[in-house]
XYZ file of C-alpha atoms in Angstrom:
154
model
C 14.143 26.583 -21.386
C 17.390 26.075 -22.687
C 18.444 22.989 -24.576
C 21.061 22.027 -21.521
C 18.272 22.291 -19.001
C 15.879 20.297 -21.226
C 18.696 17.448 -21.661
C 19.129 17.709 -18.033
C 15.422 17.311 -17.304
C 14.919 14.517 -19.832
C 18.104 12.628 -18.295
C 16.399 12.720 -14.682
C 12.926 11.831 -16.279
C 14.669 8.800 -17.860
C 16.599 7.935 -14.827
C 13.400 8.251 -12.530
C 11.326 6.511 -14.979
C 13.914 3.505 -14.888
C 14.121 3.172 -11.382
C 10.340 3.469 -10.994
C 10.037 0.316 -13.522
C 12.626 -1.774 -11.790
C 10.822 -1.014 -8.621
C 7.541 -2.012 -10.128
C 8.903 -5.258 -11.777
C 10.372 -6.323 -8.460
C 6.847 -5.814 -6.894
C 5.330 -7.598 -9.575
C 7.325 -10.773 -9.310
C 7.144 -10.626 -5.534
C 2.913 -10.394 -5.679
C 3.074 -13.272 -8.166
C 5.059 -15.227 -5.448
C 2.752 -14.274 -2.614
C -0.223 -15.109 -4.631
C 1.102 -18.497 -5.268
C 2.559 -19.083 -1.682
C -0.049 -17.578 0.442
C -3.222 -17.124 -1.923
C -3.441 -13.427 -1.249
C -2.626 -10.496 -3.173
C -0.177 -7.979 -1.736
C -3.170 -5.510 -1.530
C -5.317 -8.005 0.261
C -2.451 -8.553 2.811
C -2.254 -4.823 3.168
C -5.577 -4.351 3.887
C -5.462 -7.231 6.764
C -2.415 -5.730 8.238
C -3.714 -2.210 8.001
C -7.138 -3.563 9.889
C -4.868 -5.637 12.501
C -3.027 -2.312 13.617
C -5.873 -0.096 13.439
C -8.621 -2.579 14.821
C -11.499 -0.802 12.885
C -11.856 1.582 10.010
C -14.533 2.877 7.990
C -13.963 2.036 4.096
C -13.223 5.780 3.534
C -10.524 5.865 6.072
C -9.356 2.353 5.043
C -9.220 3.604 1.137
C -7.171 6.552 2.271
C -4.739 3.971 4.403
C -3.998 1.874 1.190
C -4.386 4.463 -1.394
C -7.240 2.893 -3.177
C -10.407 4.176 -4.887
C -13.673 3.444 -3.048
C -14.823 1.227 -6.210
C -11.597 -0.853 -6.125
C -11.481 -1.198 -2.153
C -15.273 -2.437 -2.467
C -14.217 -5.383 -4.673
C -11.195 -6.386 -2.550
C -13.340 -6.132 0.431
C -16.218 -8.276 -1.027
C -13.443 -11.187 -1.413
C -12.030 -10.621 2.061
C -15.434 -11.034 3.579
C -16.414 -13.605 1.639
C -13.520 -15.827 2.886
C -14.499 -14.683 6.374
C -11.375 -12.679 6.828
C -12.997 -9.470 7.244
C -16.452 -8.209 8.562
C -18.448 -5.184 8.099
C -20.768 -3.726 11.158
C -23.284 -1.135 10.962
C -22.512 1.849 13.251
C -25.240 2.206 15.977
C -25.357 5.729 16.194
C -24.966 6.640 12.188
C -26.490 3.919 10.284
C -24.919 4.998 7.115
C -21.580 4.362 8.379
C -20.092 0.751 8.330
C -16.967 -0.467 10.451
C -14.578 -2.995 9.138
C -12.948 -5.288 11.355
C -10.322 -8.109 11.052
C -11.992 -11.473 12.027
C -10.023 -14.198 13.992
C -9.647 -15.888 10.605
C -8.046 -13.058 9.071
C -5.713 -12.672 12.039
C -4.839 -16.605 11.207
C -4.487 -15.890 7.688
C -1.952 -12.803 8.492
C 0.181 -14.952 11.028
C 0.757 -17.624 8.118
C 1.054 -15.027 5.510
C 4.652 -14.283 3.815
C 5.967 -10.956 4.497
C 4.481 -7.813 2.189
C 8.366 -7.462 1.181
C 10.780 -10.150 0.112
C 13.179 -11.364 2.947
C 15.990 -10.411 1.068
C 14.769 -6.588 1.172
C 14.028 -6.612 4.792
C 17.628 -7.854 5.677
C 19.194 -5.572 3.514
C 16.888 -2.745 4.882
C 17.970 -3.880 8.485
C 21.528 -3.547 7.754
C 21.282 0.132 6.828
C 21.704 2.573 9.232
C 18.769 4.295 11.122
C 19.168 7.706 9.168
C 19.501 5.665 6.029
C 16.358 3.906 6.738
C 14.280 6.780 7.498
C 15.934 8.608 4.249
C 14.821 5.966 2.109
C 11.238 5.804 3.395
C 11.016 9.564 3.386
C 12.394 9.569 -0.200
C 9.753 6.993 -1.209
C 6.925 8.801 0.460
C 8.130 12.138 -1.146
C 8.160 10.321 -4.755
C 4.690 9.166 -4.138
C 3.629 12.630 -3.322
C 5.275 13.928 -6.461
C 3.323 11.534 -8.796
C -0.125 12.458 -7.201
C -2.093 14.683 -9.643
C -2.477 18.026 -8.895
C -5.576 19.334 -7.502
C -7.900 21.412 -9.876
C -8.240 25.048 -8.983
C -11.627 26.211 -8.772
């Protein structure tokens, strides 16, 4: 790699990291607001919203939907279940499988909860052209894909 290419690569790396850091900081500030206002973390809200849309999921399906490890998801689910917002039901055909469902109290909590995204972000997003909304979402999803660790070759 030439020095020019390395400088270019370093420049992109710094710019990408700075943009990611700004997003991270904004998300952390909003997460604190959500916790103070709604008493739930953004992750808990995301789980409740996912269950509201999908009706019922297994823990492994939900962990893929919300990008959490099984161990981390388990702890969050215990807290939500303890508050009566989510329930686990054993599958009648496969006793090893448990279905997660949103309880009426969870639906009520969602109805009262603030948005996962700040209002000003939603307003600005709505003002974009449709192609810009699609491009922004596609870019964010692609960036997330780029950060996934490559699978180990066997």
